[in-house]
mmCIF file of C-alpha atoms in Angstrom:
data_model
loop_
_atom_site.group_PDB
_atom_site.id
_atom_site.type_symbol
_atom_site.label_atom_id
_atom_site.label_comp_id
_atom_site.label_asym_id
_atom_site.label_seq_id
_atom_site.Cartn_x
_atom_site.Cartn_y
_atom_site.Cartn_z
ATOM 1 C CA MET A 1 -84.384 -4.973 -32.380
ATOM 2 C CA THR A 2 -82.008 -2.147 -31.430
ATOM 3 C CA PRO A 3 -83.650 0.404 -29.121
ATOM 4 C CA GLN A 4 -84.392 3.929 -30.317
ATOM 5 C CA LEU A 5 -81.705 6.533 -29.710
ATOM 6 C CA PRO A 6 -82.692 9.606 -27.681
ATOM 7 C CA TYR A 7 -83.670 12.555 -29.861
ATOM 8 C CA ALA A 8 -80.702 14.613 -28.657
ATOM 9 C CA ASP A 9 -78.329 11.928 -29.967
ATOM 10 C CA ILE A 10 -80.093 11.894 -33.344
ATOM 11 C CA VAL A 11 -79.690 15.664 -33.586
ATOM 12 C CA GLU A 12 -75.982 15.265 -32.830
ATOM 13 C CA ILE A 13 -75.584 12.548 -35.495
ATOM 14 C CA PHE A 14 -76.977 14.784 -38.206
ATOM 15 C CA ARG A 15 -75.045 17.783 -36.934
ATOM 16 C CA ARG A 16 -71.879 15.761 -37.475
ATOM 17 C CA PHE A 17 -73.008 14.523 -40.882
ATOM 18 C CA HIS A 18 -73.729 18.121 -41.908
ATOM 19 C CA GLU A 19 -70.415 19.369 -40.587
ATOM 20 C CA ALA A 20 -68.506 16.676 -42.498
ATOM 21 C CA GLU A 21 -70.518 16.992 -45.756
ATOM 22 C CA PRO A 22 -72.823 20.033 -45.901
ATOM 23 C CA GLU A 23 -74.180 19.286 -49.384
ATOM 24 C CA PRO A 24 -74.196 15.499 -49.993
ATOM 25 C CA LYS A 25 -75.036 14.422 -53.527
ATOM 26 C CA GLY A 26 -76.619 11.325 -54.997
ATOM 27 C CA GLU A 27 -74.220 9.246 -57.084
ATOM 28 C CA LEU A 28 -76.528 8.399 -60.003
ATOM 29 C CA ASP A 29 -75.814 10.523 -63.087
ATOM 30 C CA HIS A 30 -78.822 12.271 -64.617
ATOM 31 C CA VAL A 31 -79.597 15.429 -66.577
ATOM 32 C CA ASN A 32 -83.292 15.953 -65.812
ATOM 33 C CA ALA A 33 -86.225 14.468 -63.886
ATOM 34 C CA TYR A 34 -86.860 11.826 -66.547
ATOM 35 C CA THR A 35 -83.299 10.515 -66.650
ATOM 36 C CA LEU A 36 -83.299 10.467 -62.836
ATOM 37 C CA VAL A 37 -86.400 8.229 -62.856
ATOM 38 C CA VAL A 38 -84.781 5.927 -65.407
ATOM 39 C CA ALA A 39 -81.453 5.803 -63.564
ATOM 40 C CA VAL A 40 -83.059 4.982 -60.216
ATOM 41 C CA ALA A 41 -85.272 2.323 -61.803
ATOM 42 C CA LEU A 42 -82.205 0.746 -63.421
ATOM 43 C CA SER A 43 -80.283 0.814 -60.144
ATOM 44 C CA ALA A 44 -82.404 -1.881 -58.459
ATOM 45 C CA GLN A 45 -80.047 -4.754 -57.582
ATOM 46 C CA ALA A 46 -77.216 -2.922 -59.362
ATOM 47 C CA THR A 47 -74.477 -0.497 -58.349
ATOM 48 C CA ASP A 48 -74.682 3.218 -59.094
ATOM 49 C CA ALA A 49 -71.307 2.996 -60.840
ATOM 50 C CA GLY A 50 -72.567 0.207 -63.100
ATOM 51 C CA VAL A 51 -75.704 2.155 -63.960
ATOM 52 C CA ASN A 52 -73.674 5.293 -64.703
ATOM 53 C CA ARG A 53 -71.449 3.382 -67.118
ATOM 54 C CA ALA A 54 -74.508 2.091 -68.965
ATOM 55 C CA THR A 55 -76.374 5.412 -69.083
ATOM 56 C CA ARG A 56 -73.430 7.616 -70.036
ATOM 57 C CA GLU A 57 -74.082 7.140 -73.759
ATOM 58 C CA LEU A 58 -77.780 6.306 -73.392
ATOM 59 C CA PHE A 59 -78.734 9.693 -71.971
ATOM 60 C CA LYS A 60 -76.912 11.476 -74.793
ATOM 61 C CA ILE A 61 -79.474 10.103 -77.249
ATOM 62 C CA ALA A 62 -82.516 9.380 -75.043
ATOM 63 C CA ASP A 63 -82.993 12.012 -72.349
ATOM 64 C CA THR A 64 -86.778 12.344 -72.786
ATOM 65 C CA PRO A 65 -89.554 9.746 -72.855
ATOM 66 C CA GLU A 66 -90.235 10.592 -76.489
ATOM 67 C CA LYS A 67 -86.632 9.869 -77.486
ATOM 68 C CA MET A 68 -86.622 6.683 -75.432
ATOM 69 C CA LEU A 69 -89.674 5.432 -77.297
ATOM 70 C CA GLU A 70 -87.933 6.213 -80.581
ATOM 71 C CA LEU A 71 -84.926 4.193 -79.422
ATOM 72 C CA GLY A 72 -87.202 1.263 -78.601
ATOM 73 C CA GLU A 73 -86.790 -1.716 -76.300
ATOM 74 C CA GLU A 74 -84.096 -3.480 -78.320
ATOM 75 C CA GLY A 75 -82.119 -0.282 -78.755
ATOM 76 C CA LEU A 76 -82.339 0.332 -75.016
ATOM 77 C CA ILE A 77 -81.179 -3.196 -74.258
ATOM 78 C CA GLU A 78 -77.982 -2.595 -76.222
ATOM 79 C CA HIS A 79 -77.118 0.183 -73.783
ATOM 80 C CA ILE A 80 -78.108 -1.486 -70.514
ATOM 81 C CA LYS A 81 -77.271 -5.171 -71.051
ATOM 82 C CA THR A 82 -74.390 -4.927 -68.558
ATOM 83 C CA ILE A 83 -76.951 -4.238 -65.796
ATOM 84 C CA GLY A 84 -78.658 -7.066 -63.942
ATOM 85 C CA LEU A 85 -82.257 -7.888 -64.984
ATOM 86 C CA TYR A 86 -81.769 -5.683 -68.040
ATOM 87 C CA ARG A 87 -84.541 -7.219 -70.144
ATOM 88 C CA ASN A 88 -87.247 -6.663 -67.554
ATOM 89 C CA LYS A 89 -85.885 -3.196 -66.798
ATOM 90 C CA ALA A 90 -85.924 -2.305 -70.489
ATOM 91 C CA LYS A 91 -89.585 -3.326 -70.749
ATOM 92 C CA ASN A 92 -90.452 -1.177 -67.736
ATOM 93 C CA VAL A 93 -88.539 1.872 -69.011
ATOM 94 C CA ILE A 94 -90.352 1.704 -72.347
ATOM 95 C CA LYS A 95 -93.713 1.233 -70.609
ATOM 96 C CA LEU A 96 -93.165 4.102 -68.177
ATOM 97 C CA SER A 97 -91.988 6.316 -71.028
ATOM 98 C CA ARG A 98 -95.186 5.618 -72.952
ATOM 99 C CA ILE A 99 -97.316 6.406 -69.895
ATOM 100 C CA LEU A 100 -95.430 9.664 -69.340
ATOM 101 C CA VAL A 101 -96.082 10.707 -72.946
ATOM 102 C CA GLU A 102 -99.712 9.584 -73.120
ATOM 103 C CA GLU A 103 -100.893 10.541 -69.630
ATOM 104 C CA HIS A 104 -98.538 13.282 -68.424
ATOM 105 C CA GLY A 105 -97.556 15.146 -71.583
ATOM 106 C CA GLY A 106 -94.008 13.808 -71.344
ATOM 107 C CA VAL A 107 -93.478 15.422 -67.930
ATOM 108 C CA VAL A 108 -92.457 13.459 -64.844
ATOM 109 C CA PRO A 109 -95.154 13.986 -62.175
ATOM 110 C CA SER A 110 -94.262 15.365 -58.756
ATOM 111 C CA SER A 111 -96.703 13.135 -56.893
ATOM 112 C CA ARG A 112 -95.631 9.959 -55.082
ATOM 113 C CA ALA A 113 -98.829 8.157 -56.141
ATOM 114 C CA ALA A 114 -98.384 9.097 -59.804
ATOM 115 C CA LEU A 115 -94.725 8.085 -59.732
ATOM 116 C CA GLN A 116 -95.486 4.740 -58.092
ATOM 117 C CA ALA A 117 -98.084 4.056 -60.805
ATOM 118 C CA LEU A 118 -95.243 3.921 -63.349
ATOM 119 C CA PRO A 119 -93.921 0.418 -64.216
ATOM 120 C CA GLY A 120 -90.706 -0.387 -62.344
ATOM 121 C CA VAL A 121 -91.087 2.574 -59.987
ATOM 122 C CA GLY A 122 -91.627 1.586 -56.357
ATOM 123 C CA ARG A 123 -91.884 3.676 -53.224
ATOM 124 C CA LYS A 124 -88.104 3.972 -52.872
ATOM 125 C CA THR A 125 -87.641 5.203 -56.453
ATOM 126 C CA ALA A 126 -90.501 7.672 -56.071
ATOM 127 C CA ASN A 127 -89.014 9.062 -52.870
ATOM 128 C CA VAL A 128 -85.575 9.450 -54.453
ATOM 129 C CA VAL A 129 -87.073 11.463 -57.321
ATOM 130 C CA LEU A 130 -89.219 13.581 -54.990
ATOM 131 C CA ASN A 131 -86.194 14.329 -52.830
ATOM 132 C CA MET A 132 -83.477 14.821 -55.420
ATOM 133 C CA TRP A 133 -85.450 16.644 -58.105
ATOM 134 C CA TRP A 134 -88.154 18.553 -56.263
ATOM 135 C CA GLY A 135 -86.487 18.907 -52.909
ATOM 136 C CA TYR A 136 -89.269 17.253 -50.938
ATOM 137 C CA PRO A 137 -88.209 15.815 -47.552
ATOM 138 C CA ALA A 138 -88.999 12.285 -48.751
ATOM 139 C CA GLN A 139 -86.907 9.503 -47.246
ATOM 140 C CA ALA A 140 -85.976 6.720 -49.669
ATOM 141 C CA VAL A 141 -85.032 3.668 -47.625
ATOM 142 C CA ASP A 142 -82.688 1.260 -49.404
ATOM 143 C CA THR A 143 -80.638 -1.588 -47.916
ATOM 144 C CA HIS A 144 -77.970 0.871 -46.691
ATOM 145 C CA ILE A 145 -80.415 3.119 -44.842
ATOM 146 C CA PHE A 146 -82.321 0.129 -43.455
ATOM 147 C CA ARG A 147 -79.069 -1.255 -42.049
ATOM 148 C CA VAL A 148 -77.795 2.050 -40.619
ATOM 149 C CA ALA A 149 -81.160 2.977 -39.116
ATOM 150 C CA ASN A 150 -81.480 -0.356 -37.329
ATOM 151 C CA ARG A 151 -77.839 -0.937 -36.455
ATOM 152 C CA THR A 152 -77.285 2.484 -34.881
ATOM 153 C CA GLY A 153 -80.683 2.867 -33.245
ATOM 154 C CA LEU A 154 -81.326 6.041 -35.206
ATOM 155 C CA ALA A 155 -84.652 4.859 -36.660
ATOM 156 C CA PRO A 156 -85.209 1.146 -36.027
ATOM 157 C CA GLY A 157 -88.024 -0.649 -37.825
ATOM 158 C CA ARG A 158 -88.955 -4.157 -38.939
ATOM 159 C CA ASP A 159 -89.467 -3.203 -42.597
ATOM 160 C CA VAL A 160 -88.539 -0.385 -44.959
ATOM 161 C CA VAL A 161 -91.843 1.458 -44.525
ATOM 162 C CA ALA A 162 -91.481 1.420 -40.730
ATOM 163 C CA VAL A 163 -87.917 2.738 -41.032
ATOM 164 C CA GLU A 164 -89.016 5.388 -43.538
ATOM 165 C CA ARG A 165 -91.706 6.666 -41.182
ATOM 166 C CA ASN A 166 -89.344 6.578 -38.231
ATOM 167 C CA VAL A 167 -86.706 8.559 -40.132
ATOM 168 C CA GLU A 168 -89.335 11.122 -41.095
ATOM 169 C CA ASP A 169 -90.422 11.383 -37.448
ATOM 170 C CA GLN A 170 -86.959 11.468 -35.877
ATOM 171 C CA VAL A 171 -84.767 13.537 -38.208
ATOM 172 C CA PRO A 172 -84.755 17.251 -37.280
ATOM 173 C CA ALA A 173 -86.514 19.423 -39.853
ATOM 174 C CA GLU A 174 -83.352 21.295 -40.860
ATOM 175 C CA TYR A 175 -81.689 18.005 -41.846
ATOM 176 C CA GLN A 176 -84.636 16.304 -43.573
ATOM 177 C CA HIS A 177 -83.687 17.297 -47.117
ATOM 178 C CA HIS A 178 -80.234 15.681 -47.085
ATOM 179 C CA ALA A 179 -80.943 12.931 -44.538
ATOM 180 C CA HIS A 180 -81.306 10.053 -46.985
ATOM 181 C CA HIS A 181 -78.080 10.988 -48.792
ATOM 182 C CA TRP A 182 -76.102 11.168 -45.558
ATOM 183 C CA LEU A 183 -77.480 7.811 -44.446
ATOM 184 C CA ILE A 184 -76.902 6.095 -47.810
ATOM 185 C CA LEU A 185 -73.331 7.344 -48.052
ATOM 186 C CA HIS A 186 -72.657 6.401 -44.428
ATOM 187 C CA GLY A 187 -73.933 2.890 -45.081
ATOM 188 C CA ARG A 188 -72.162 2.528 -48.401
ATOM 189 C CA TYR A 189 -68.714 3.676 -47.288
ATOM 190 C CA HIS A 190 -68.553 3.377 -43.499
ATOM 191 C CA CYS A 191 -71.316 1.313 -41.896
ATOM 192 C CA LYS A 192 -70.864 -1.533 -44.377
ATOM 193 C CA ALA A 193 -72.813 -4.774 -44.071
ATOM 194 C CA ARG A 194 -69.870 -7.139 -43.653
ATOM 195 C CA LYS A 195 -66.971 -4.953 -42.587
ATOM 196 C CA PRO A 196 -68.220 -1.817 -40.843
ATOM 197 C CA GLN A 197 -65.513 0.797 -40.407
ATOM 198 C CA CYS A 198 -66.251 1.344 -36.720
ATOM 199 C CA PRO A 199 -62.763 2.558 -35.660
ATOM 200 C CA THR A 200 -63.023 5.592 -37.945
ATOM 201 C CA CYS A 201 -66.794 6.079 -37.720
ATOM 202 C CA LEU A 202 -68.011 9.629 -37.214
ATOM 203 C CA ILE A 203 -70.746 8.537 -34.806
ATOM 204 C CA ARG A 204 -69.082 5.573 -33.066
ATOM 205 C CA ASP A 205 -69.606 7.008 -29.575
ATOM 206 C CA ILE A 206 -73.346 7.469 -30.172
ATOM 207 C CA CYS A 207 -74.150 4.346 -32.202
ATOM 208 C CA LEU A 208 -75.816 1.474 -30.325
ATOM 209 C CA PHE A 209 -74.321 -1.295 -32.517
ATOM 210 C CA GLU A 210 -73.142 -3.897 -30.022
ATOM 211 C CA ASP A 211 -70.708 -5.700 -32.328
ATOM 212 C CA LYS A 212 -68.495 -2.711 -33.082
ATOM 213 C CA THR A 213 -65.316 -3.725 -34.878
ATOM 214 C CA GLN A 214 -62.028 -2.906 -33.178
#
Protein backbone atom coordinates (compact mmCIF):
# COMPACT_ATOMS: atom_id res chain seq x y z
CA MET A 1 0.00 0.00 0.00
CA THR A 2 1.18 3.55 -0.76
CA PRO A 3 2.63 5.28 2.31
CA GLN A 4 0.84 8.21 3.92
CA LEU A 5 1.80 11.67 2.71
CA PRO A 6 3.09 14.13 5.31
CA TYR A 7 0.37 16.43 6.64
CA ALA A 8 2.04 19.51 5.14
CA ASP A 9 1.76 17.95 1.67
CA ILE A 10 -1.93 17.18 2.22
CA VAL A 11 -2.54 20.80 3.20
CA GLU A 12 -0.78 21.90 0.00
CA ILE A 13 -2.88 19.53 -2.14
CA PHE A 14 -6.13 21.00 -0.87
CA ARG A 15 -4.78 24.53 -1.08
CA ARG A 16 -4.21 23.91 -4.78
CA PHE A 17 -7.60 22.28 -5.25
CA HIS A 18 -9.23 25.29 -3.57
CA GLU A 19 -7.26 27.76 -5.64
CA ALA A 20 -8.24 26.01 -8.88
CA GLU A 21 -11.92 25.46 -7.94
CA PRO A 22 -13.06 27.35 -4.82
CA GLU A 23 -16.65 26.08 -4.92
CA PRO A 24 -16.75 22.59 -6.50
CA LYS A 25 -20.22 21.22 -7.19
CA GLY A 26 -21.65 17.73 -7.38
CA GLU A 27 -22.75 16.73 -10.88
CA LEU A 28 -26.04 15.01 -10.02
CA ASP A 29 -29.07 17.20 -10.76
CA HIS A 30 -31.55 17.60 -7.90
CA VAL A 31 -34.03 20.17 -6.62
CA ASN A 32 -34.34 19.21 -2.94
CA ALA A 33 -33.08 16.72 -0.35
CA TYR A 34 -35.46 14.00 -1.55
CA THR A 35 -34.45 14.20 -5.21
CA LEU A 36 -30.80 14.21 -4.11
CA VAL A 37 -31.35 10.93 -2.22
CA VAL A 38 -33.07 9.41 -5.25
CA ALA A 39 -30.41 10.63 -7.69
CA VAL A 40 -27.53 9.29 -5.60
CA ALA A 41 -29.30 5.96 -5.10
CA LEU A 42 -29.83 5.69 -8.87
CA SER A 43 -26.20 6.55 -9.58
CA ALA A 44 -24.81 3.27 -8.22
CA GLN A 45 -22.98 1.56 -11.11
CA ALA A 46 -24.17 4.34 -13.44
CA THR A 47 -22.79 7.66 -14.65
CA ASP A 48 -24.02 10.98 -13.31
CA ALA A 49 -24.78 12.08 -16.87
CA GLY A 50 -26.92 8.99 -17.46
CA VAL A 51 -28.81 9.54 -14.22
CA ASN A 52 -29.39 13.21 -15.06
CA ARG A 53 -30.87 12.29 -18.44
CA ALA A 54 -33.27 9.88 -16.77
CA THR A 55 -34.30 12.20 -13.92
CA ARG A 56 -34.72 15.37 -15.97
CA GLU A 57 -38.39 14.62 -16.66
CA LEU A 58 -38.91 12.41 -13.61
CA PHE A 59 -38.23 15.17 -11.09
CA LYS A 60 -40.67 17.48 -12.86
CA ILE A 61 -43.52 15.18 -11.83
CA ALA A 62 -42.12 13.35 -8.77
CA ASP A 63 -40.01 15.62 -6.59
CA THR A 64 -41.47 14.43 -3.26
CA PRO A 65 -41.93 10.95 -1.80
CA GLU A 66 -45.70 11.41 -1.95
CA LYS A 67 -45.61 12.15 -5.68
CA MET A 68 -43.24 9.25 -6.28
CA LEU A 69 -45.67 6.87 -4.60
CA GLU A 70 -48.45 8.23 -6.80
CA LEU A 71 -46.29 7.57 -9.86
CA GLY A 72 -45.73 3.99 -8.71
CA GLU A 73 -43.04 1.45 -9.51
CA GLU A 74 -44.04 0.86 -13.13
CA GLY A 75 -44.34 4.57 -13.81
CA LEU A 76 -40.90 5.10 -12.29
CA ILE A 77 -39.42 2.32 -14.41
CA GLU A 78 -40.53 4.11 -17.57
CA HIS A 79 -38.33 7.03 -16.59
CA ILE A 80 -35.25 5.15 -15.38
CA LYS A 81 -35.08 2.09 -17.65
CA THR A 82 -31.96 3.48 -19.36
CA ILE A 83 -30.09 3.14 -16.04
CA GLY A 84 -28.40 -0.10 -15.05
CA LEU A 85 -30.24 -2.29 -12.49
CA TYR A 86 -33.32 -0.11 -12.99
CA ARG A 87 -35.87 -2.64 -11.74
CA ASN A 88 -34.17 -3.16 -8.39
CA LYS A 89 -33.53 0.57 -8.08
CA ALA A 90 -37.18 1.33 -8.79
CA LYS A 91 -38.27 -1.05 -6.02
CA ASN A 92 -35.89 0.62 -3.58
CA VAL A 93 -36.99 4.16 -4.50
CA ILE A 94 -40.64 3.25 -3.94
CA LYS A 95 -39.80 1.52 -0.65
CA LEU A 96 -37.70 4.40 0.65
CA SER A 97 -40.39 6.86 -0.40
CA ARG A 98 -42.99 4.94 1.59
CA ILE A 99 -40.73 4.86 4.66
CA LEU A 100 -40.11 8.61 4.37
CA VAL A 101 -43.87 9.26 4.28
CA GLU A 102 -44.85 6.80 7.01
CA GLU A 103 -41.94 7.26 9.43
CA HIS A 104 -40.52 10.73 8.73
CA GLY A 105 -43.51 12.78 7.63
CA GLY A 106 -42.18 12.95 4.08
CA VAL A 107 -38.98 14.69 5.21
CA VAL A 108 -35.51 13.33 4.48
CA PRO A 109 -33.74 12.79 7.83
CA SER A 110 -30.41 14.45 8.56
CA SER A 111 -28.99 11.47 10.43
CA ARG A 112 -26.57 9.00 8.83
CA ALA A 113 -28.20 6.07 10.67
CA ALA A 114 -31.70 7.06 9.55
CA LEU A 115 -30.54 7.57 5.97
CA GLN A 116 -28.75 4.21 5.88
CA ALA A 117 -31.94 2.53 7.12
CA LEU A 118 -33.61 3.48 3.82
CA PRO A 119 -33.64 0.77 1.10
CA GLY A 120 -30.90 1.32 -1.49
CA VAL A 121 -29.12 3.93 0.64
CA GLY A 122 -25.67 2.86 1.81
CA ARG A 123 -23.01 4.72 3.73
CA LYS A 124 -21.71 6.48 0.62
CA THR A 125 -25.17 7.75 -0.38
CA ALA A 126 -25.87 8.90 3.17
CA ASN A 127 -22.60 10.80 3.31
CA VAL A 128 -23.25 12.49 -0.03
CA VAL A 129 -26.64 13.71 1.20
CA LEU A 130 -25.25 14.85 4.56
CA ASN A 131 -22.48 16.75 2.80
CA MET A 132 -24.30 18.24 -0.16
CA TRP A 133 -27.62 19.10 1.47
CA TRP A 134 -26.82 19.82 5.10
CA GLY A 135 -23.22 20.85 4.74
CA TYR A 136 -21.86 18.26 7.15
CA PRO A 137 -18.16 17.40 6.67
CA ALA A 138 -19.06 13.83 5.71
CA GLN A 139 -16.72 12.11 3.27
CA ALA A 140 -18.44 9.89 0.70
CA VAL A 141 -15.85 7.48 -0.67
CA ASP A 142 -16.62 6.17 -4.15
CA THR A 143 -14.30 4.37 -6.58
CA HIS A 144 -12.73 7.70 -7.66
CA ILE A 145 -11.90 8.83 -4.13
CA PHE A 146 -10.69 5.35 -3.15
CA ARG A 147 -8.32 5.38 -6.12
CA VAL A 148 -7.03 8.94 -5.60
CA ALA A 149 -6.60 8.49 -1.85
CA ASN A 150 -4.55 5.32 -2.29
CA ARG A 151 -2.68 6.23 -5.45
CA THR A 152 -1.47 9.61 -4.21
CA GLY A 153 -0.85 8.65 -0.59
CA LEU A 154 -3.29 11.29 0.58
CA ALA A 155 -5.41 8.88 2.65
CA PRO A 156 -4.48 5.25 1.94
CA GLY A 157 -6.72 2.47 3.22
CA ARG A 158 -7.58 -1.14 2.41
CA ASP A 159 -11.33 -0.51 2.15
CA VAL A 160 -13.71 2.41 1.69
CA VAL A 161 -14.40 2.81 5.41
CA ALA A 162 -10.67 2.97 6.19
CA VAL A 163 -10.18 5.58 3.45
CA GLU A 164 -13.21 7.55 4.68
CA ARG A 165 -11.83 7.70 8.21
CA ASN A 166 -8.37 8.59 6.96
CA VAL A 167 -9.74 11.42 4.82
CA GLU A 168 -11.68 12.73 7.81
CA ASP A 169 -8.52 12.59 9.93
CA GLN A 170 -6.11 14.06 7.37
CA VAL A 171 -8.02 16.79 5.53
CA PRO A 172 -7.61 20.22 7.17
CA ALA A 173 -10.81 21.49 8.78
CA GLU A 174 -11.17 24.44 6.39
CA TYR A 175 -11.26 22.06 3.42
CA GLN A 176 -13.47 19.31 4.87
CA HIS A 177 -16.74 20.55 3.37
CA HIS A 178 -15.59 20.42 -0.26
CA ALA A 179 -12.99 17.65 0.08
CA HIS A 180 -15.06 14.83 -1.39
CA HIS A 181 -16.06 16.93 -4.41
CA TRP A 182 -12.47 17.92 -5.14
CA LEU A 183 -11.34 14.30 -4.85
CA ILE A 184 -14.19 12.91 -6.98
CA LEU A 185 -13.63 15.46 -9.73
CA HIS A 186 -9.87 14.90 -9.62
CA GLY A 187 -10.39 11.17 -9.99
CA ARG A 188 -13.05 11.48 -12.66
CA TYR A 189 -11.22 13.91 -14.94
CA HIS A 190 -7.52 13.75 -14.09
CA CYS A 191 -6.45 10.79 -11.95
CA LYS A 192 -8.34 8.32 -14.14
CA ALA A 193 -8.15 4.57 -13.54
CA ARG A 194 -6.68 3.56 -16.89
CA LYS A 195 -5.17 6.73 -18.32
CA PRO A 196 -4.23 9.14 -15.54
CA GLN A 197 -3.43 12.62 -16.82
CA CYS A 198 -0.17 12.88 -14.89
CA PRO A 199 1.61 15.38 -17.20
CA THR A 200 -1.03 18.04 -16.51
CA CYS A 201 -1.87 17.01 -12.94
CA LEU A 202 -2.16 19.80 -10.40
CA ILE A 203 -0.44 17.75 -7.69
CA ARG A 204 2.04 15.70 -9.75
CA ASP A 205 5.06 16.86 -7.73
CA ILE A 206 3.44 15.81 -4.44
CA CYS A 207 1.69 12.59 -5.49
CA LEU A 208 3.41 9.32 -4.54
CA PHE A 209 2.06 7.34 -7.53
CA GLU A 210 5.08 5.44 -8.81
CA ASP A 211 3.75 4.71 -12.30
CA LYS A 212 3.23 8.32 -13.36
CA THR A 213 2.48 8.61 -17.06
CA GLN A 214 4.87 10.68 -19.15
